[in-house]
CSV table of C-alpha atoms in Angstrom, one decimal:
chain,number,residue,atom,x,y,z
A,1159,MET,CA,-45.0,22.2,9.8
A,1160,ARG,CA,-42.7,19.7,11.5
A,1161,THR,CA,-40.2,20.8,14.1
A,1162,ILE,CA,-36.6,19.4,13.9
A,1163,LEU,CA,-34.7,19.8,17.1
A,1164,VAL,CA,-30.9,19.8,17.0
A,1165,VAL,CA,-29.4,19.1,20.4
A,1166,GLY,CA,-25.9,20.6,20.5
A,1167,GLY,CA,-24.1,23.1,18.2
A,1168,GLY,CA,-20.7,21.4,17.8
A,1169,TYR,CA,-19.3,20.1,14.5
A,1170,ALA,CA,-22.0,17.6,13.8
A,1171,GLY,CA,-24.9,19.8,15.0
A,1172,PHE,CA,-23.7,22.9,13.3
A,1173,TYR,CA,-23.2,21.2,9.9
A,1174,ALA,CA,-26.5,19.3,10.3
A,1175,ALA,CA,-28.5,22.5,10.9
A,1176,TRP,CA,-26.6,24.3,8.1
A,1177,GLY,CA,-27.4,21.5,5.7
A,1178,LEU,CA,-31.0,21.5,6.7
A,1179,GLU,CA,-31.3,25.2,6.2
A,1180,ARG,CA,-30.0,25.0,2.7
A,1181,LYS,CA,-32.0,22.0,1.6
A,1182,LEU,CA,-35.4,22.2,3.3
A,1183,ARG,CA,-38.2,23.7,1.2
A,1184,ARG,CA,-40.1,26.7,2.5
A,1185,ASP,CA,-42.7,25.5,5.1
A,1186,GLU,CA,-41.4,21.9,4.9
A,1187,ALA,CA,-40.0,22.0,8.5
A,1188,ARG,CA,-38.5,24.4,11.0
A,1189,VAL,CA,-35.2,23.9,12.7
A,1190,ILE,CA,-34.4,24.7,16.3
A,1191,MET,CA,-30.9,24.3,17.8
A,1192,VAL,CA,-30.2,24.3,21.5
A,1193,ASP,CA,-26.6,25.0,22.7
A,1194,PRO,CA,-25.1,26.7,25.7
A,1195,ARG,CA,-22.5,28.6,23.6
A,1196,PRO,CA,-23.3,31.0,20.8
A,1197,TYR,CA,-20.6,29.6,18.6
A,1198,MET,CA,-19.1,26.4,17.2
A,1199,THR,CA,-15.6,25.8,18.4
A,1200,TYR,CA,-13.2,24.9,15.6
A,1201,GLN,CA,-11.1,22.7,17.9
A,1202,PRO,CA,-8.2,22.0,15.6
A,1203,PHE,CA,-7.3,25.7,16.0
A,1204,LEU,CA,-7.2,25.6,19.8
A,1205,PRO,CA,-3.5,24.7,19.9
A,1206,GLU,CA,-2.7,27.7,17.7
A,1207,VAL,CA,-4.9,29.9,20.0
A,1208,LEU,CA,-2.6,28.7,22.8
A,1209,ALA,CA,0.4,29.9,20.9
A,1210,GLY,CA,-1.1,33.1,19.6
A,1211,SER,CA,-1.0,32.0,16.0
A,1212,VAL,CA,-4.8,32.3,15.7
A,1213,GLU,CA,-7.0,34.9,17.4
A,1214,ALA,CA,-9.4,33.3,19.8
A,1215,ARG,CA,-12.5,34.7,18.1
A,1216,HIS,CA,-11.3,33.2,14.8
A,1217,ALA,CA,-11.5,29.7,16.2
A,1218,ALA,CA,-15.2,30.3,17.1
A,1219,VAL,CA,-17.8,30.2,14.3
A,1220,SER,CA,-20.9,32.3,15.1
A,1221,GLN,CA,-24.1,30.3,15.0
A,1222,ARG,CA,-26.4,33.2,14.4
A,1223,ARG,CA,-24.2,34.6,11.6
A,1224,HIS,CA,-24.4,31.4,9.6
A,1225,LEU,CA,-27.6,29.8,10.7
A,1226,LYS,CA,-30.0,32.5,9.6
A,1227,LYS,CA,-33.1,30.4,9.3
A,1228,THR,CA,-32.6,28.3,12.4
A,1229,THR,CA,-34.2,29.2,15.8
A,1230,ILE,CA,-31.3,29.2,18.3
A,1231,ILE,CA,-31.9,28.7,22.0
A,1232,SER,CA,-29.1,29.6,24.4
A,1233,GLY,CA,-29.3,26.8,26.9
A,1234,THR,CA,-28.8,23.1,27.6
A,1235,VAL,CA,-31.0,20.1,27.0
A,1236,VAL,CA,-31.0,18.3,30.3
A,1237,ARG,CA,-33.4,15.5,29.5
A,1238,ILE,CA,-34.8,13.8,26.4
A,1239,ASP,CA,-38.2,12.1,26.6
A,1240,HIS,CA,-38.5,10.7,23.0
A,1241,ALA,CA,-41.6,8.7,23.8
A,1242,ALA,CA,-43.4,12.0,24.5
A,1243,ARG,CA,-41.4,13.9,21.8
A,1244,ALA,CA,-40.3,16.5,24.3
A,1245,VAL,CA,-37.0,17.7,25.9
A,1246,THR,CA,-36.4,19.6,29.1
A,1247,ILE,CA,-34.4,22.8,28.4
A,1248,ARG,CA,-32.4,24.7,31.0
A,1249,PRO,CA,-32.0,28.2,29.4
A,1250,ALA,CA,-29.2,30.6,30.1
A,1251,GLU,CA,-31.7,32.7,32.0
A,1252,GLY,CA,-35.0,31.7,33.6
A,1253,PRO,CA,-36.5,28.4,34.8
A,1254,GLU,CA,-36.4,25.0,32.9
A,1255,TYR,CA,-39.2,24.3,30.5
A,1256,LEU,CA,-40.4,21.6,28.1
A,1257,LEU,CA,-40.1,21.9,24.4
A,1258,GLY,CA,-41.9,19.6,22.0
A,1259,TYR,CA,-40.5,18.4,18.6
A,1260,ASP,CA,-41.3,16.0,15.8
A,1261,VAL,CA,-37.8,14.9,14.9
A,1262,ILE,CA,-34.7,15.0,17.1
A,1263,VAL,CA,-31.0,15.2,16.1
A,1264,VAL,CA,-28.7,14.4,19.0
A,1265,THR,CA,-25.3,15.9,18.5
A,1266,ALA,CA,-24.5,16.9,22.1
A,1267,GLY,CA,-20.8,15.8,21.8
A,1268,ALA,CA,-18.6,14.4,24.5
A,1269,VAL,CA,-17.1,15.9,27.6
A,1270,THR,CA,-13.5,15.8,29.0
A,1271,ARG,CA,-12.8,12.5,30.8
A,1272,LYS,CA,-12.1,13.3,34.4
A,1273,LEU,CA,-10.4,11.0,37.0
A,1274,ALA,CA,-10.6,11.3,40.7
A,1275,VAL,CA,-7.1,12.5,41.1
A,1276,PRO,CA,-6.5,14.7,44.2
A,1277,GLY,CA,-6.0,18.3,43.3
A,1278,VAL,CA,-6.8,18.1,39.6
A,1279,ALA,CA,-10.3,19.6,40.0
A,1280,ASP,CA,-8.7,22.6,41.8
A,1281,GLN,CA,-5.7,23.1,39.6
A,1282,ALA,CA,-6.2,21.9,36.0
A,1283,ILE,CA,-7.6,23.5,32.9
A,1284,GLY,CA,-9.2,21.6,30.1
A,1285,LEU,CA,-8.7,22.1,26.3
A,1286,LYS,CA,-12.0,21.7,24.6
A,1287,HIS,CA,-13.2,25.4,24.4
A,1288,VAL,CA,-11.8,28.7,23.3
A,1289,GLU,CA,-12.1,30.2,26.8
A,1290,GLU,CA,-9.8,27.4,28.1
A,1291,ALA,CA,-7.2,28.0,25.4
A,1292,VAL,CA,-7.1,31.7,26.1
A,1293,ALA,CA,-6.8,31.1,29.8
A,1294,ILE,CA,-3.9,28.7,29.3
A,1295,ARG,CA,-2.1,31.2,27.1
A,1296,ASP,CA,-2.6,34.1,29.5
A,1297,ARG,CA,-1.5,31.9,32.4
A,1298,LEU,CA,1.8,31.2,30.7
A,1299,LEU,CA,2.4,34.8,29.7
A,1300,THR,CA,1.7,36.0,33.2
A,1301,ALA,CA,3.9,33.3,34.7
A,1302,PHE,CA,6.8,34.6,32.6
A,1303,ASP,CA,6.2,38.2,33.9
A,1304,ARG,CA,6.1,37.0,37.5
A,1305,ALA,CA,9.1,34.7,37.2
A,1306,ALA,CA,11.3,37.5,35.7
A,1307,THR,CA,10.8,39.4,39.1
A,1308,LEU,CA,12.0,36.5,41.2
A,1309,PRO,CA,15.6,35.3,41.9
A,1310,PRO,CA,16.5,31.8,40.6
A,1311,GLY,CA,15.0,29.1,42.8
A,1312,PRO,CA,12.0,26.8,43.4
A,1313,ARG,CA,9.3,29.5,43.0
A,1314,ARG,CA,10.7,30.6,39.7
A,1315,ARG,CA,11.0,27.0,38.4
A,1316,ARG,CA,7.4,26.3,39.4
A,1317,LEU,CA,6.1,29.3,37.4
A,1318,LEU,CA,8.1,28.1,34.4
A,1319,THR,CA,6.8,24.5,34.7
A,1320,VAL,CA,3.9,23.3,32.5
A,1321,THR,CA,2.3,19.9,32.7
A,1322,PHE,CA,0.0,18.3,30.1
A,1323,VAL,CA,-1.9,15.2,31.1
A,1324,GLY,CA,-2.9,13.1,28.1
A,1325,GLY,CA,-1.0,12.2,25.0
A,1326,GLY,CA,-3.7,12.2,22.4
A,1327,PHE,CA,-4.0,14.7,19.5
A,1328,SER,CA,-5.4,17.5,21.7
A,1329,GLY,CA,-2.7,17.1,24.3
A,1330,VAL,CA,0.3,16.6,22.0
A,1331,GLU,CA,-0.7,19.5,19.7
A,1332,GLY,CA,-1.4,21.9,22.6
A,1333,PHE,CA,1.8,20.8,24.3
A,1334,GLY,CA,3.9,21.3,21.2
A,1335,GLU,CA,2.5,24.7,20.4
A,1336,LEU,CA,2.8,26.0,24.0
A,1337,LEU,CA,6.4,24.7,24.1
A,1338,SER,CA,7.1,26.6,21.0
A,1339,LEU,CA,5.6,29.8,22.5
A,1340,ALA,CA,7.7,29.3,25.7
A,1341,HIS,CA,11.0,29.1,23.7
A,1342,ALA,CA,10.0,32.2,21.8
A,1343,LEU,CA,9.1,34.0,25.0
A,1344,VAL,CA,12.3,33.2,27.0
A,1345,ARG,CA,14.4,35.0,24.4
A,1346,ARG,CA,12.6,38.2,25.4
A,1347,TYR,CA,13.3,37.8,29.1
A,1348,PRO,CA,17.1,38.2,29.6
A,1349,GLU,CA,16.5,37.6,33.4
A,1350,LEU,CA,15.4,34.0,32.7
A,1351,ASP,CA,17.5,31.0,31.6
A,1352,PRO,CA,16.0,28.6,29.0
A,1353,ALA,CA,17.2,25.7,31.1
A,1354,GLU,CA,14.7,26.7,33.8
A,1355,LEU,CA,11.7,25.8,31.5
A,1356,GLY,CA,10.0,22.6,32.6
A,1357,PHE,CA,7.5,21.1,30.1
A,1358,HIS,CA,6.1,17.7,31.1
A,1359,LEU,CA,3.8,15.5,29.0
A,1360,VAL,CA,2.2,12.6,30.9
A,1361,GLU,CA,0.6,9.7,29.1
A,1362,ALA,CA,-0.7,6.5,30.8
A,1363,ARG,CA,0.0,4.3,27.7
A,1364,ASP,CA,3.4,3.4,26.5
A,1365,ARG,CA,3.0,5.7,23.4
A,1366,ILE,CA,1.5,9.0,22.4
A,1367,LEU,CA,-0.7,9.8,19.4
A,1368,PRO,CA,-2.6,6.5,19.1
A,1369,GLU,CA,-3.9,7.6,15.7
A,1370,VAL,CA,-0.5,7.3,14.1
A,1371,SER,CA,1.7,4.2,13.9
A,1372,ASP,CA,4.5,3.3,16.3
A,1373,LYS,CA,7.5,4.6,14.4
A,1374,PRO,CA,6.1,8.1,13.7
A,1375,GLY,CA,4.9,8.2,17.3
A,1376,ARG,CA,8.4,7.5,18.6
A,1377,TRP,CA,9.7,10.2,16.3
A,1378,VAL,CA,7.3,12.7,17.9
A,1379,VAL,CA,8.6,11.8,21.4
A,1380,ARG,CA,12.2,12.2,20.3
A,1381,SER,CA,11.4,15.5,18.6
A,1382,LEU,CA,9.8,16.9,21.8
A,1383,GLU,CA,12.6,15.7,24.0
A,1384,LYS,CA,15.2,17.3,21.7
A,1385,ARG,CA,13.4,20.6,22.4
A,1386,GLY,CA,13.8,20.1,26.1
A,1387,ALA,CA,10.5,18.5,27.0
A,1388,HIS,CA,10.0,15.6,29.4
A,1389,VAL,CA,7.7,12.9,28.1
A,1390,HIS,CA,6.5,10.5,30.8
A,1391,LEU,CA,5.1,7.3,29.1
A,1392,GLY,CA,3.4,4.6,31.1
A,1393,ALA,CA,2.8,7.2,33.8
A,1394,GLN,CA,-0.3,8.3,35.7
A,1395,VAL,CA,-0.9,11.4,37.8
A,1396,ARG,CA,-1.4,10.3,41.4
A,1397,SER,CA,-1.8,13.7,42.9
A,1398,ALA,CA,-1.7,17.4,41.9
A,1399,ARG,CA,-2.5,19.0,45.2
A,1400,ASP,CA,-1.4,22.7,45.3
A,1401,GLY,CA,0.4,22.2,42.0
A,1402,HIS,CA,2.7,19.5,43.3
A,1403,VAL,CA,2.5,16.7,40.7
A,1404,VAL,CA,3.2,13.2,41.8
A,1405,LEU,CA,3.4,10.5,39.1
A,1406,SER,CA,3.0,6.7,39.4
A,1407,THR,CA,6.6,6.3,38.3
A,1408,GLY,CA,7.8,8.1,41.4
A,1409,ALA,CA,8.6,11.4,39.6
A,1410,GLU,CA,7.6,14.6,41.5
A,1411,PHE,CA,7.7,18.3,40.5
A,1412,ASP,CA,5.9,21.5,41.1
A,1413,SER,CA,3.9,22.9,38.2
A,1414,ASP,CA,2.1,26.3,38.0
A,1415,LEU,CA,0.1,25.3,35.0
A,1416,ILE,CA,-1.6,21.9,34.6
A,1417,VAL,CA,-3.6,21.1,31.4
A,1418,TRP,CA,-5.9,18.1,31.4
A,1419,THR,CA,-6.5,16.4,28.0
A,1420,ALA,CA,-6.9,12.8,29.1
A,1421,GLY,CA,-9.5,11.8,26.6
A,1422,ASN,CA,-13.3,12.1,26.2
A,1423,ALA,CA,-16.2,10.7,28.2
A,1424,ALA,CA,-19.8,10.1,27.4
A,1425,ASN,CA,-22.0,13.1,27.6
A,1426,PRO,CA,-23.9,12.8,31.0
A,1427,MET,CA,-27.2,13.9,29.5
A,1428,VAL,CA,-27.0,11.2,26.8
A,1429,HIS,CA,-25.7,8.6,29.2
A,1430,ASN,CA,-28.2,9.2,32.1
A,1431,HIS,CA,-31.1,11.4,31.0
A,1432,THR,CA,-32.7,10.0,27.9
A,1433,ASP,CA,-34.9,7.1,26.9
A,1434,LEU,CA,-33.0,6.6,23.6
A,1435,PRO,CA,-30.9,3.5,23.4
A,1436,ILE,CA,-27.3,3.7,24.5
A,1437,ASP,CA,-24.4,1.2,24.6
A,1438,ALA,CA,-22.2,0.1,27.5
A,1439,ARG,CA,-20.0,3.2,27.1
A,1440,GLY,CA,-22.9,5.5,27.4
A,1441,MET,CA,-22.9,6.4,23.7
A,1442,LEU,CA,-26.0,6.7,21.5
A,1443,VAL,CA,-26.7,3.6,19.5
A,1444,VAL,CA,-26.8,4.7,15.9
A,1445,ARG,CA,-27.1,2.8,12.6
A,1446,ALA,CA,-24.8,3.4,9.6
A,1447,ASP,CA,-27.4,5.8,8.1
A,1448,LEU,CA,-27.2,7.8,11.4
A,1449,ARG,CA,-30.7,6.8,12.5
A,1450,VAL,CA,-30.9,6.0,16.2
A,1451,GLY,CA,-31.4,2.3,16.9
A,1452,THR,CA,-30.3,-0.9,15.2
A,1453,ALA,CA,-31.1,-2.5,11.9
A,1454,ASP,CA,-33.8,-4.6,13.5
A,1455,ALA,CA,-35.1,-1.9,15.9
A,1456,PRO,CA,-34.8,1.6,14.5
A,1457,VAL,CA,-36.1,4.5,16.6
A,1458,PRO,CA,-38.6,6.6,14.6
A,1459,ASP,CA,-37.8,10.3,14.2
A,1460,ALA,CA,-34.4,10.2,16.0
A,1461,TRP,CA,-31.0,10.7,14.5
A,1462,GLY,CA,-27.5,11.1,16.0
A,1463,ALA,CA,-23.9,11.8,15.0
A,1464,GLY,CA,-20.6,13.1,16.3
A,1465,ASP,CA,-18.8,12.3,19.5
A,1466,ASP,CA,-21.8,11.2,21.5
A,1467,ALA,CA,-22.9,8.6,18.9
A,1468,ALA,CA,-21.5,5.1,18.2
A,1469,VAL,CA,-21.5,5.3,14.4
A,1470,PRO,CA,-20.5,2.1,12.8
A,1471,ASP,CA,-17.1,2.5,10.9
A,1472,LEU,CA,-17.9,0.7,7.6
A,1473,ALA,CA,-14.5,1.6,6.2
A,1474,ALA,CA,-12.8,-0.4,9.0
A,1475,GLY,CA,-15.2,-3.3,8.5
A,1476,ASP,CA,-14.4,-4.8,12.0
A,1477,GLY,CA,-17.5,-3.7,13.9
A,1478,ARG,CA,-15.8,-0.7,15.6
A,1479,ALA,CA,-17.4,2.7,15.8
A,1480,THR,CA,-15.8,5.7,14.1
A,1481,VAL,CA,-13.2,7.6,16.2
A,1482,PRO,CA,-14.4,10.9,17.8
A,1483,ASN,CA,-12.7,13.5,15.6
A,1484,ALA,CA,-13.5,16.5,13.5
A,1485,GLN,CA,-13.0,14.6,10.2
A,1486,HIS,CA,-15.9,12.3,11.0
A,1487,ALA,CA,-18.1,14.7,12.9
A,1488,VAL,CA,-18.2,17.2,10.0
A,1489,ARG,CA,-19.0,14.6,7.4
A,1490,GLN,CA,-21.6,12.9,9.6
A,1491,GLY,CA,-23.4,16.2,10.2
A,1492,LYS,CA,-23.6,16.9,6.4
A,1493,LEU,CA,-24.8,13.3,5.7
A,1494,LEU,CA,-27.3,13.5,8.5
A,1495,ALA,CA,-28.9,16.6,7.0
A,1496,ARG,CA,-29.2,14.9,3.6
A,1497,ASN,CA,-30.6,11.6,5.1
A,1498,LEU,CA,-33.1,13.4,7.3
A,1499,ILE,CA,-34.5,15.3,4.3
A,1500,ALA,CA,-34.5,12.2,2.2
A,1501,ASP,CA,-36.5,10.5,4.9
A,1502,LEU,CA,-39.0,13.4,5.1
A,1503,ARG,CA,-39.6,13.1,1.4
A,1504,GLY,CA,-39.9,9.3,1.3
A,1505,ARG,CA,-36.5,8.6,-0.4
A,1506,ARG,CA,-33.8,6.2,0.5
A,1507,THR,CA,-31.0,7.2,2.9
A,1508,LYS,CA,-27.3,6.5,2.5
A,1509,GLU,CA,-24.9,4.9,4.9
A,1510,TYR,CA,-22.0,6.8,6.4
A,1511,PHE,CA,-18.7,5.5,4.8
A,1512,HIS,CA,-15.5,7.5,5.0
A,1513,ARG,CA,-11.9,6.4,4.6
A,1514,SER,CA,-9.4,8.5,6.5
A,1515,LEU,CA,-7.7,11.2,4.6
A,1516,GLY,CA,-4.7,10.7,6.8
A,1517,THR,CA,-3.5,12.1,10.1
A,1518,VAL,CA,-1.8,15.5,10.5
A,1519,ALA,CA,-0.7,17.2,13.6
A,1520,THR,CA,1.1,20.4,14.5
A,1521,LEU,CA,4.0,20.1,17.0
A,1522,GLY,CA,4.7,23.8,17.2
A,1523,LEU,CA,5.7,26.6,14.8
A,1524,GLY,CA,7.2,25.0,11.7
A,1525,ARG,CA,6.9,21.5,13.0
A,1526,GLY,CA,4.4,18.8,12.3
A,1527,ILE,CA,3.7,15.1,11.4
A,1528,PHE,CA,1.5,13.7,8.6
A,1529,GLU,CA,0.7,10.0,8.0
A,1530,TRP,CA,-1.4,8.4,5.4
A,1531,LYS,CA,-1.1,4.6,4.9
A,1532,PHE,CA,2.6,4.1,4.4
A,1533,ILE,CA,3.4,7.7,3.7
A,1534,VAL,CA,5.0,9.7,6.6
A,1535,ILE,CA,5.9,13.4,6.3
A,1536,LYS,CA,7.7,15.2,9.1
A,1537,GLY,CA,8.8,18.7,10.0
A,1538,PHE,CA,8.1,21.9,8.1
A,1539,PRO,CA,6.2,20.3,5.1
A,1540,ALA,CA,3.8,18.5,7.5
A,1541,TRP,CA,3.2,21.7,9.4
A,1542,LEU,CA,2.3,23.5,6.1
A,1543,MET,CA,0.0,20.6,5.3
A,1544,HIS,CA,-1.7,21.0,8.7
A,1545,ARG,CA,-2.3,24.7,8.1
A,1546,GLY,CA,-3.4,24.3,4.6
A,1547,TYR,CA,-5.9,21.5,5.5
A,1548,HIS,CA,-7.5,23.4,8.4
A,1549,VAL,CA,-7.8,26.8,6.7
A,1550,LEU,CA,-9.7,25.0,4.0
A,1551,ALA,CA,-11.8,23.1,6.5
A,1552,VAL,CA,-12.8,25.9,8.8
A,1553,PRO,CA,-16.4,27.0,7.9
A,1554,SER,CA,-17.1,30.1,5.8
A,1555,TRP,CA,-14.8,32.2,3.6
A,1556,GLU,CA,-14.9,35.0,6.2
A,1557,ARG,CA,-13.2,32.8,8.8
A,1558,LYS,CA,-10.7,31.5,6.2
A,1559,VAL,CA,-9.6,35.0,5.2
A,1560,ARG,CA,-9.3,36.2,8.8
A,1561,VAL,CA,-7.1,33.2,9.8
A,1562,LEU,CA,-4.9,33.7,6.7
A,1563,LEU,CA,-4.4,37.4,7.5
A,1564,ILE,CA,-3.4,36.6,11.1
A,1565,TRP,CA,-0.9,34.0,9.9
A,1566,VAL,CA,0.6,36.6,7.4
A,1567,ALA,CA,0.9,39.2,10.2
A,1568,ALA,CA,2.6,36.7,12.5
A,1569,ALA,CA,5.1,35.8,9.8
A,1570,LEU,CA,5.9,39.4,9.3
A,1571,PHE,CA,5.9,40.7,12.8
A,1572,GLY,CA,6.2,37.7,15.1
A,1573,ARG,CA,4.0,36.5,17.9
A,1574,ASP,CA,1.9,38.8,20.0
A,1575,ILE,CA,3.0,38.2,23.6
A,1576,VAL,CA,0.7,40.4,25.5
A,1577,SER,CA,-1.2,38.8,28.3
A,1578,LEU,CA,-4.8,39.8,28.9
A,1579,ALA,CA,-5.3,37.7,32.0
A,1580,SER,CA,-6.8,40.7,33.7
A,1581,VAL,CA,-10.0,40.4,31.5
A,1582,GLN,CA,-10.9,37.3,33.6
A,1583,HIS,CA,-11.3,39.7,36.6
A,1584,PRO,CA,-12.6,42.9,34.9
A,1585,ARG,CA,-13.8,44.6,38.1
A,1586,ARG,CA,-10.6,44.2,40.1
A,1587,ALA,CA,-9.0,47.5,38.9
A,1588,PHE,CA,-12.3,49.3,39.4
A,1589,VAL,CA,-12.8,48.0,42.9
A,1590,ALA,CA,-9.2,48.7,43.8
A,1591,GLY,CA,-9.7,52.4,42.9
A,1592,GLY,CA,-6.1,53.1,42.0
A,1593,GLU,CA,-4.7,51.0,44.9
A,1594,PRO,CA,-2.0,48.4,43.9
A,1595,GLU,CA,-3.8,45.3,42.7
A,1596,PRO,CA,-3.1,42.1,44.8
A,1597,VAL,CA,-0.9,39.5,43.2
A,1598,LEU,CA,-3.1,36.6,42.2
A,1599,ALA,CA,-2.6,33.5,44.4
A,1600,THR,CA,-2.1,30.2,42.6
A,1601,ALA,CA,-5.6,29.0,43.3
A,1602,ASP,CA,-7.1,32.2,41.9
A,1603,ARG,CA,-5.5,32.1,38.5
A,1604,SER,CA,-7.8,29.5,37.0
A,1605,GLY,CA,-9.9,32.1,35.3
A,1606,GLU,CA,-12.8,31.5,37.7
A,1607,GLY,CA,-14.2,34.0,40.2
């Protein structure tokens, strides 16, 4: 029986394994998936996890609950030797080992693009995983509690200042949702003045949301600024040492919370530790039918999809690759499963072709933007479209129902504003033995340690 190895359990990998499970005949092949996390993160819900509109666990889809026929290995593939049909796996526990396969599916995803900016590695939090979204939310809630005990001044302003670096979808949606949460919070703290809130969105380009056209993008900027935000376009972060943010425009301010969403970078394993072909950006070279290789030089028994693969965008017709988003990754994962099975059974494969269904983004509770061709919808209707689309798109009826119930509860009773930052240090109260717990220093509130 052939072994199909799926590297990575994100959108493309999860849907590829799910499709293989459903379509493979008994004893036709076995599927193994390797991923360091036991769940697939539904990333479009991360901004709502920030705001408390979606429970953290509801943005995570359990692999073992849904992939009942797949062997799941908790670990990371650190090297692919396709010539030998083997990978090196670094498991969650124990030494590295080799695992052989017959067919490989590379869906390892991308990583957050980091720049060598002083202080960022020590201060910033990313926004690609559920744990990061929870940490950001708890940091903001804890900052409000601490600020309410201080007199007006620089220390209080720093606690109430939030900086997002990166004006793509992840950054703008997270920024808008956290801004909405902050305005809801400040009404419950009579000690604080709403004017003390400082929300900064920093983008190196001269516009945000490159997936939408110029006019809607400018409207989003105006909308955020009307809510008290500071949008810095054409600006780069020069330094963030000790939370003191210095921009290339000359602006400087202290920020207790810095969120880094400045785009994606090639997966280091795909870029540096495989004999499969990659392009100049470090992305896997993939044909339109999702086989690895080119039309003239396909690589046998190797497939790829998702954010780590340069899949030709046939709908655009200009030689570009598909943009790295959930809309493409989900559909590529489903097609990859169908094509791989067709190849196993000697049938023809199909090329990936998908026209965009439009672009929709949340900008905070009751606010959104939708664009499809020449149609632009703003405000509350766009926000409803965003919620409707994603509750339909999240995998499994179980998750759909849970998310809907949370939204109904929030509409009836409002946001839950309890911080659980202490769970990031579960032994502190036990070790303290009833003594007053120390106030966390700025460098110790990252959720690490």
